[in-house]
Tab-separated table of C-alpha atoms and ligand atoms in Angstrom:
chain	number	residue	atom	x	y	z
A	1322	CYS	CA	65.443	143.408	201.289
A	1323	LYS	CA	64.904	141.556	199.067
A	1324	GLY	CA	62.589	142.865	195.768
A	1325	ILE	CA	63.128	145.770	192.570
A	1326	ASN	CA	60.653	147.420	191.563
A	1327	GLY	CA	62.007	147.830	187.748
A	1328	LEU	CA	63.387	151.021	187.655
A	1329	ASN	CA	67.283	150.515	188.492
A	1330	LYS	CA	67.967	154.576	189.348
A	1331	VAL	CA	65.989	157.867	189.259
A	1332	VAL	CA	67.631	161.262	186.833
A	1333	LEU	CA	66.789	164.732	188.526
A	1334	ARG	CA	67.834	167.810	186.154
A	1335	GLU	CA	66.239	171.105	186.759
A	1336	SER	CA	66.490	173.627	184.659
A	1337	ARG	CA	69.894	175.238	184.433
A	1338	GLY	CA	71.088	171.815	183.861
A	1339	ASN	CA	72.464	170.443	187.395
A	1340	SER	CA	71.739	167.392	187.309
A	1341	ALA	CA	71.712	164.443	189.850
A	1342	GLU	CA	70.934	160.621	189.837
A	1343	VAL	CA	70.484	157.596	192.844
A	1344	TYR	CA	70.569	154.551	192.150
A	1345	LEU	CA	67.327	152.585	194.241
A	1346	TYR	CA	70.186	150.168	195.391
A	1347	GLY	CA	72.135	151.628	198.648
A	1348	GLY	CA	69.127	154.099	197.913
A	1349	HIS	CA	72.870	155.067	197.155
A	1350	VAL	CA	73.416	158.980	194.782
A	1351	THR	CA	75.570	158.839	192.030
A	1352	SER	CA	76.166	161.900	190.189
A	1353	TRP	CA	75.633	165.884	190.716
A	1354	LYS	CA	76.871	168.149	188.218
A	1355	ASN	CA	76.722	171.645	187.859
A	1356	GLU	CA	75.503	173.339	184.889
A	1357	ARG	CA	78.391	173.186	183.019
A	1358	GLY	CA	77.883	169.143	183.502
A	1359	GLU	CA	81.028	168.892	185.286
A	1360	GLU	CA	80.316	165.864	187.828
A	1361	LEU	CA	80.964	166.996	191.333
A	1362	LEU	CA	81.222	163.512	192.827
A	1363	PHE	CA	83.882	160.750	192.977
A	1364	VAL	CA	82.855	157.130	191.904
A	1365	SER	CA	84.794	154.959	191.132
A	1366	SER	CA	85.792	153.392	188.116
A	1367	LYS	CA	86.070	150.393	189.215
A	1368	ALA	CA	82.954	150.235	190.859
A	1369	ILE	CA	80.008	147.564	191.609
A	1370	PHE	CA	76.885	148.094	191.079
A	1371	ASN	CA	75.034	145.637	192.160
A	1372	PRO	CA	75.241	143.862	195.566
A	1373	PRO	CA	76.724	142.266	197.541
A	1374	LYS	CA	79.276	145.208	197.049
A	1375	ALA	CA	78.735	148.988	197.755
A	1376	ILE	CA	78.887	150.853	195.476
A	1377	ARG	CA	82.288	152.590	195.490
A	1378	GLY	CA	81.900	156.596	195.725
A	1379	GLY	CA	79.201	159.143	195.814
A	1380	ILE	CA	77.009	159.549	199.003
A	1381	PRO	CA	76.583	155.019	200.778
A	1382	ILE	CA	74.148	155.825	203.194
A	1383	CYS	CA	75.208	153.985	206.443
A	1384	PHE	CA	72.663	153.004	208.773
A	1385	PRO	CA	72.328	151.043	211.261
A	1386	GLN	CA	75.665	151.843	211.968
A	1387	PHE	CA	78.302	153.506	210.789
A	1388	SER	CA	81.658	151.616	210.358
A	1389	ASN	CA	82.844	148.697	212.599
A	1390	HIS	CA	81.455	150.553	215.871
A	1391	GLY	CA	79.060	147.499	216.501
A	1392	SER	CA	78.581	144.879	215.164
A	1393	LEU	CA	76.920	144.405	212.670
A	1394	GLU	CA	78.187	144.584	208.464
A	1395	GLN	CA	81.136	147.316	208.200
A	1396	HIS	CA	78.169	150.019	208.196
A	1397	GLY	CA	75.737	148.916	208.578
A	1398	PHE	CA	73.058	147.276	205.949
A	1399	ALA	CA	71.320	150.284	204.242
A	1400	ARG	CA	74.075	150.612	201.705
A	1401	ASN	CA	73.169	147.347	199.857
A	1402	ARG	CA	69.284	146.674	200.181
A	1403	PHE	CA	67.344	147.808	197.269
A	1404	TRP	CA	65.143	151.419	198.473
A	1405	SER	CA	61.968	151.672	196.782
A	1406	ILE	CA	59.720	154.744	195.478
A	1407	ASP	CA	58.121	156.371	198.847
A	1408	THR	CA	54.898	157.436	196.641
A	1409	ASP	CA	53.114	158.458	199.874
A	1410	PRO	CA	55.847	160.459	201.953
A	1411	PRO	CA	54.409	162.313	205.111
A	1412	PRO	CA	54.398	166.555	204.738
A	1413	PHE	CA	57.836	167.654	204.711
A	1414	PRO	CA	58.646	170.798	206.808
A	1415	THR	CA	57.298	174.078	204.931
A	1416	ASN	CA	61.219	175.808	205.016
A	1417	PHE	CA	61.973	173.323	201.786
A	1418	SER	CA	62.103	175.184	198.659
A	1419	SER	CA	62.713	172.562	195.881
A	1420	LYS	CA	60.915	171.388	193.078
A	1421	VAL	CA	63.211	168.843	192.031
A	1422	PHE	CA	63.337	165.630	194.103
A	1423	VAL	CA	62.135	161.882	194.252
A	1424	ASP	CA	61.344	160.216	197.681
A	1425	LEU	CA	62.903	156.987	198.695
A	1426	ILE	CA	61.573	154.725	200.882
A	1427	LEU	CA	63.693	151.203	203.603
A	1428	LYS	CA	61.222	149.738	205.678
A	1429	SER	CA	63.063	146.317	208.048
A	1430	CYS	CA	62.715	143.308	206.215
A	1431	GLU	CA	62.018	139.693	207.735
A	1432	GLU	CA	66.229	139.123	206.715
A	1433	ASP	CA	66.859	142.273	208.435
A	1434	MET	CA	65.697	141.679	211.269
A	1435	LYS	CA	67.326	138.431	212.517
A	1436	ILE	CA	71.158	140.491	212.368
A	1437	TRP	CA	68.725	143.318	213.902
A	1438	PRO	CA	65.621	142.870	215.787
A	1439	HIS	CA	63.571	145.723	215.184
A	1440	SER	CA	61.541	147.601	212.732
A	1441	TYR	CA	61.204	151.264	211.339
A	1442	GLU	CA	60.840	153.721	207.811
A	1443	PHE	CA	63.611	155.085	206.631
A	1444	ARG	CA	62.734	158.220	204.210
A	1445	LEU	CA	65.106	159.150	202.240
A	1446	ARG	CA	64.588	162.927	200.043
A	1447	VAL	CA	67.226	163.199	197.377
A	1448	ALA	CA	66.554	167.563	196.586
A	1449	LEU	CA	68.290	169.571	193.406
A	1450	GLU	CA	68.134	173.009	194.921
A	1451	PRO	CA	67.165	176.206	192.469
A	1452	GLY	CA	71.006	177.386	192.353
A	1453	GLY	CA	72.093	173.684	192.223
A	1454	ASP	CA	72.485	172.896	195.480
A	1455	LEU	CA	72.204	168.698	195.883
A	1456	MET	CA	69.899	168.092	199.311
A	1457	LEU	CA	70.015	164.715	201.319
A	1458	THR	CA	67.283	164.523	204.171
A	1459	SER	CA	66.798	160.815	206.070
A	1460	ARG	CA	63.257	160.535	208.243
A	1461	ILE	CA	64.706	157.705	210.591
A	1462	ARG	CA	61.858	156.470	212.852
A	1463	ASN	CA	61.123	153.541	215.306
A	1464	THR	CA	58.095	151.647	214.099
A	1465	ASN	CA	58.947	148.414	217.177
A	1466	PRO	CA	55.589	147.180	217.696
A	1467	ASN	CA	56.712	145.771	220.986
A	1468	GLY	CA	57.029	149.281	222.647
A	1469	LYS	CA	61.609	148.368	221.965
A	1470	PRO	CA	63.199	151.691	221.578
A	1471	PHE	CA	66.059	151.109	219.225
A	1472	THR	CA	69.680	152.643	218.537
A	1473	PHE	CA	72.285	154.034	215.637
A	1474	THR	CA	74.862	155.341	214.883
A	1475	PHE	CA	74.725	156.731	211.230
A	1476	ALA	CA	76.777	158.986	208.085
A	1477	TYR	CA	76.732	160.078	204.797
A	1478	HIS	CA	79.857	159.066	203.339
A	1479	THR	CA	80.280	161.698	200.350
A	1480	TYR	CA	83.086	161.089	197.907
A	1481	LEU	CA	84.371	164.696	196.730
A	1482	SER	CA	85.444	164.469	193.296
A	1483	VAL	CA	88.671	167.032	194.099
A	1484	SER	CA	91.585	167.451	190.997
A	1485	ASP	CA	94.867	166.734	193.412
A	1486	ILE	CA	94.940	165.323	197.302
A	1487	GLY	CA	97.678	166.911	197.410
A	1488	GLU	CA	95.951	170.572	197.245
A	1489	VAL	CA	92.946	169.879	198.892
A	1490	ARG	CA	92.242	172.158	202.209
A	1491	VAL	CA	89.793	171.110	204.423
A	1492	GLU	CA	88.231	174.453	207.145
A	1493	GLY	CA	86.139	174.173	209.361
A	1494	LEU	CA	87.671	171.610	211.874
A	1495	GLU	CA	90.739	172.883	213.074
A	1496	THR	CA	91.376	172.814	217.156
A	1497	LEU	CA	88.484	170.640	217.220
A	1498	ASP	CA	89.057	166.751	218.857
A	1499	TYR	CA	88.983	163.604	216.639
A	1500	LEU	CA	89.354	159.823	217.267
A	1501	ASP	CA	91.544	158.974	215.062
A	1502	ASN	CA	90.659	155.396	213.016
A	1503	LEU	CA	94.580	154.273	212.765
A	1504	GLN	CA	95.223	154.362	215.685
A	1505	LYS	CA	92.623	152.339	217.532
A	1506	LYS	CA	90.241	155.177	217.456
A	1507	GLU	CA	92.133	157.366	220.143
A	1508	ARG	CA	90.846	160.980	220.901
A	1509	PHE	CA	93.928	163.693	219.215
A	1510	THR	CA	93.098	167.323	219.418
A	1511	GLU	CA	93.748	169.064	215.454
A	1512	GLN	CA	96.942	171.595	215.795
A	1513	GLY	CA	96.911	172.784	211.883
A	1514	ASP	CA	94.772	176.034	210.149
A	1515	ALA	CA	93.503	173.961	208.014
A	1516	ILE	CA	93.631	169.936	207.211
A	1517	THR	CA	96.076	169.058	204.048
A	1518	PHE	CA	96.936	165.822	202.778
A	1519	GLU	CA	100.013	163.843	203.001
A	1520	SER	CA	99.011	161.150	203.427
A	1521	GLU	CA	96.576	158.342	205.246
A	1522	VAL	CA	93.470	160.060	206.923
A	1523	ASP	CA	90.685	158.205	208.579
A	1524	ARG	CA	89.636	159.997	211.255
A	1525	VAL	CA	86.580	160.911	213.322
A	1526	TYR	CA	86.046	164.888	213.934
A	1527	LEU	CA	83.320	165.175	216.947
A	1528	SER	CA	81.159	167.824	217.742
A	1529	THR	CA	81.865	169.754	214.377
A	1530	PRO	CA	80.134	172.991	212.901
A	1531	THR	CA	77.411	173.365	210.866
A	1532	LYS	CA	79.200	174.804	207.807
A	1533	ILE	CA	82.695	172.288	206.782
A	1534	ALA	CA	84.806	174.337	204.032
A	1535	VAL	CA	86.783	171.656	200.982
A	1536	LEU	CA	89.033	173.831	199.095
A	1537	ASP	CA	89.916	172.525	195.675
A	1538	HIS	CA	92.990	174.719	195.154
A	1539	GLU	CA	94.013	173.571	190.922
A	1540	ARG	CA	89.977	173.433	190.525
A	1541	LYS	CA	89.528	176.687	192.038
A	1542	ARG	CA	86.310	175.430	193.206
A	1543	THR	CA	85.125	175.348	197.026
A	1544	PHE	CA	82.532	173.029	198.536
A	1545	VAL	CA	80.607	173.987	201.168
A	1546	ILE	CA	78.390	171.513	203.014
A	1547	ARG	CA	76.086	172.463	205.815
A	1548	LYS	CA	74.502	169.671	208.317
A	1549	ASP	CA	72.415	169.372	210.787
A	1550	GLY	CA	71.235	166.802	212.948
A	1551	LEU	CA	75.199	165.152	212.030
A	1552	PRO	CA	77.249	166.457	214.967
A	1553	ASP	CA	80.317	164.965	213.793
A	1554	THR	CA	82.330	164.581	210.459
A	1555	VAL	CA	83.897	162.497	208.702
A	1556	VAL	CA	87.393	162.963	206.869
A	1557	TRP	CA	88.910	159.997	205.484
A	1558	ASN	CA	91.234	159.303	202.249
A	1559	PRO	CA	92.961	155.465	201.496
A	1560	TRP	CA	96.126	156.901	199.245
A	1561	ASP	CA	98.274	154.098	198.338
A	1562	LYS	CA	98.830	151.353	200.088
A	1563	LYS	CA	94.157	151.043	201.284
A	1564	ALA	CA	93.921	151.993	197.505
A	1565	LYS	CA	95.524	148.761	196.439
A	1566	ALA	CA	93.805	146.799	199.159
A	1567	MET	CA	90.280	147.492	197.176
A	1568	ALA	CA	89.523	146.260	194.199
A	1569	ASP	CA	86.666	147.742	193.794
A	1570	PHE	CA	89.058	151.363	193.183
A	1571	GLY	CA	91.495	152.161	191.203
A	1572	ASP	CA	95.123	152.297	193.060
A	1573	GLU	CA	95.670	155.881	191.851
A	1574	GLU	CA	91.813	157.138	192.519
A	1575	TYR	CA	92.449	158.216	195.646
A	1576	LYS	CA	94.568	161.296	194.308
A	1577	HIS	CA	91.104	162.493	193.350
A	1578	MET	CA	88.329	162.009	196.103
A	1579	LEU	CA	88.379	162.711	199.621
A	1580	CYS	CA	85.623	161.781	202.146
A	1581	VAL	CA	83.755	164.864	204.132
A	1582	GLU	CA	81.181	162.638	205.984
A	1583	ALA	CA	78.501	164.247	207.878
A	1584	ALA	CA	78.011	161.082	210.639
A	1585	ALA	CA	76.550	161.152	214.404
A	1586	VAL	CA	79.297	158.799	215.218
A	1587	GLU	CA	80.119	159.661	219.399
A	1588	ASN	CA	76.752	159.130	220.612
A	1589	SER	CA	74.860	156.921	219.141
A	1590	ILE	CA	71.144	157.953	218.724
A	1591	THR	CA	68.139	156.538	220.528
A	1592	LEU	CA	64.768	156.411	218.932
A	1593	LYS	CA	61.570	155.025	221.178
A	1594	PRO	CA	58.831	154.126	219.235
A	1595	GLY	CA	56.574	156.154	217.092
A	1596	GLU	CA	60.099	159.197	217.448
A	1597	GLU	CA	61.645	160.085	214.358
A	1598	TRP	CA	65.279	161.873	212.971
A	1599	LYS	CA	65.669	163.534	210.670
A	1600	GLY	CA	69.438	163.888	209.473
A	1601	THR	CA	69.856	166.881	206.842
A	1602	LEU	CA	73.292	167.235	204.047
A	1603	GLU	CA	72.928	170.184	201.635
A	1604	LEU	CA	76.292	170.175	199.617
A	1605	SER	CA	77.235	173.185	197.256
A	1606	ALA	CA	79.949	173.799	194.974
A	1607	VAL	CA	80.971	177.491	195.203
A	1608	PRO	CA	84.199	179.023	192.705
A	1609	SER	CA	86.851	179.738	194.719
A	1610	CYS	CA	89.973	181.379	193.731
B	701	LIG	O1	84.655	156.290	206.605
B	701	LIG	C1	85.131	156.181	206.452
B	701	LIG	C2	85.849	154.995	207.436
B	701	LIG	O2	84.983	153.990	207.806
B	701	LIG	C3	86.297	153.984	206.426
B	701	LIG	O3	87.610	153.007	207.761
B	701	LIG	C4	86.718	153.118	205.232
B	701	LIG	O4	87.181	151.930	205.485
B	701	LIG	C5	86.268	153.475	204.951
B	701	LIG	O5	85.064	154.079	205.953
B	701	LIG	C6	85.403	152.727	203.735
B	701	LIG	O6	84.924	151.724	204.339
B	701	LIG	P1	84.606	150.743	203.166
B	701	LIG	O7	83.304	149.416	203.406
B	701	LIG	O8	83.163	151.631	201.857
B	701	LIG	O9	84.865	150.018	202.463
């Protein structure tokens, strides 16, 4: 959908110095910093911040389709559209504590209805919690006037900044089944006691716990990923060959990023007109030994 309301990004800053940035292009979080000003998300030095490419890094919003699990463009179109500030958001659940947030909205438009013939309202709240956690809440409502339900898949395609991918472990996915995108999306079972990285990984872990830890040994930092309404977890690192094949990604940058994505992939979500789905992601970055 066209239309920019003059502003191109919103900066959130909370009292202790934690901050975040979100571009209206894509409704795309591109920065999350702790109180020491350390950047916790990865954004490629070659990222392009305007159409038609999605911004390479941060937290792309994959809607109404994750990856190529359907007939739309890779990861759907929401990350390639200009969102607006939502000046009239419906009331948020009372347990919402943050006072530092921005509400964005993306609505269906004529152009997109040619490729995905459904009316929807997608409300995204990006919030900084008092302790510095970053919280994204998506509320997607079916506003079809014709009584038609619609079905979608979804991911917060989070790029975490890590010191050295070879020193990173992911805990919480052991023993779970996953679809391996490098082996025709076939189903396997994770054997290890934690996931470590020596080559390209592109997997959708299924029915994953609501809390996953990503340990960055060198930086003595653990990312804790908490999610609700998003049963699956995608883990992706392109490694060297795929890194070189991406024009908006530095050849060596695969060493300093890991995508761990709260997602709904295996079982798509169906909404009847008037129904609303909510998917929440909370990211924490805590010191660890
Ligand atoms: O989330 C993993 C994945 O589906 C990978 O297969 C890779 O394609 C990645 O997304 C990046 O996709 P993009 O369209 O942003 O280049």
